[in-house]
Coordinates of C-alpha atoms in Angstrom, one line a residue:
M1 CA 62.5 115.3 175.0
K2 CA 62.5 118.8 172.7
N3 CA 62.8 118.2 168.5
I4 CA 66.8 118.3 168.6
I5 CA 69.8 116.9 166.5
D6 CA 72.9 116.9 166.6
Y7 CA 75.3 118.2 163.6
L8 CA 76.2 115.0 162.8
T9 CA 73.3 113.4 162.4
I10 CA 71.7 116.1 160.2
K11 CA 74.9 116.3 157.8
S12 CA 75.0 112.5 157.2
T13 CA 71.3 113.1 156.4
I14 CA 72.1 116.1 153.9
N15 CA 74.5 113.9 152.5
E16 CA 72.6 111.4 151.7
L17 CA 69.5 113.1 151.0
A18 CA 72.2 115.0 148.2
K19 CA 72.1 111.4 146.3
T20 CA 68.6 111.3 146.2
E21 CA 68.9 115.2 144.8
N22 CA 65.7 115.7 146.6
I23 CA 67.2 118.8 146.9
A24 CA 63.7 120.7 148.5
L25 CA 65.0 118.9 151.5
V26 CA 68.8 119.1 151.9
D27 CA 68.0 123.3 151.4
K28 CA 65.5 122.6 154.3
L29 CA 68.0 121.3 156.5
L30 CA 70.9 123.7 155.3
D31 CA 68.8 126.3 156.3
I32 CA 68.1 124.8 159.7
L33 CA 72.1 124.5 159.6
N34 CA 72.0 128.4 159.2
N35 CA 69.6 129.2 161.5
N36 CA 68.4 127.2 164.4
K37 CA 70.9 126.3 166.6
I38 CA 70.9 125.9 169.7
A39 CA 74.0 128.2 172.2
K40 CA 75.9 126.5 174.2
P41 CA 76.6 126.9 177.9
E42 CA 78.1 129.6 178.5
K43 CA 81.8 127.7 180.1
H44 CA 81.3 124.8 177.1
N45 CA 84.6 123.6 176.7
R46 CA 84.0 122.8 172.7
E47 CA 82.7 125.9 172.1
E48 CA 83.9 126.5 168.0
D49 CA 84.0 122.7 167.4
I50 CA 80.6 122.2 165.2
E51 CA 80.2 119.2 165.3
T52 CA 79.2 119.6 169.4
N53 CA 76.8 121.8 167.6
H54 CA 72.6 120.9 168.4
Y55 CA 69.5 122.6 166.3
N56 CA 65.8 123.0 166.9
I57 CA 64.2 121.1 164.4
D58 CA 61.9 122.5 162.8
L59 CA 60.0 119.9 159.7
S60 CA 56.9 118.5 158.5
K61 CA 55.3 115.8 159.5
N62 CA 56.3 114.8 155.2
Q63 CA 59.3 116.3 155.4
L64 CA 60.9 113.8 158.5
N65 CA 58.2 111.2 156.7
D66 CA 61.1 111.4 153.5
I67 CA 63.9 111.2 155.7
I68 CA 62.5 108.6 157.9
D69 CA 61.7 106.6 154.4
L70 CA 65.5 107.4 153.1
L71 CA 67.2 106.0 156.5
I72 CA 64.9 103.0 156.2
D73 CA 65.7 101.6 152.9
L74 CA 69.3 102.4 153.5
E75 CA 69.4 100.7 156.6
V76 CA 67.7 97.8 155.0
E77 CA 70.4 97.9 151.9
S78 CA 73.2 98.2 153.9
L79 CA 72.6 94.1 155.3
T80 CA 74.5 92.1 153.8
I81 CA 73.3 89.6 151.4
D82 CA 72.7 86.4 154.3
G83 CA 70.6 89.6 156.0
K84 CA 73.4 90.1 159.1
S85 CA 74.1 94.4 160.1
T86 CA 77.4 95.8 159.2
P87 CA 78.5 98.9 160.4
Q88 CA 76.4 101.0 157.5
T89 CA 73.3 99.6 158.9
S90 CA 74.1 100.3 163.0
H91 CA 74.9 104.0 161.8
F92 CA 71.5 104.3 159.8
A93 CA 69.2 102.6 162.7
S94 CA 70.6 105.3 164.8
L95 CA 70.4 108.1 162.4
V96 CA 66.4 106.3 162.1
D97 CA 66.1 106.3 166.2
K98 CA 67.4 110.2 165.7
W99 CA 64.3 110.6 163.6
S100 CA 61.9 108.7 164.9
S101 CA 62.6 111.0 167.9
I102 CA 61.3 113.9 166.5
K103 CA 58.0 115.1 166.8
V104 CA 56.2 117.1 164.8

């Protein structure tokens, strides 16, 4: 699979990175949103819907690792006190899976 991530994954990641004040990485992901959009098929029924957009990801190994590390930490923090998963845990696990599929 190519290095492609959907809009909602990138946006959720930006929101979490912004809380850590990692401005450089937030700026990089915003740059990807602004410049790396993959064209939708001509007859796509949601052409104007930004949430159906996908983007080519061009990150360094360190940038990718920083994203994955943050999301893993958030996944762990979202567990209940007795170690049970929450809806947030599933959300962060999904983000980790998507970012982990990127090859640099």
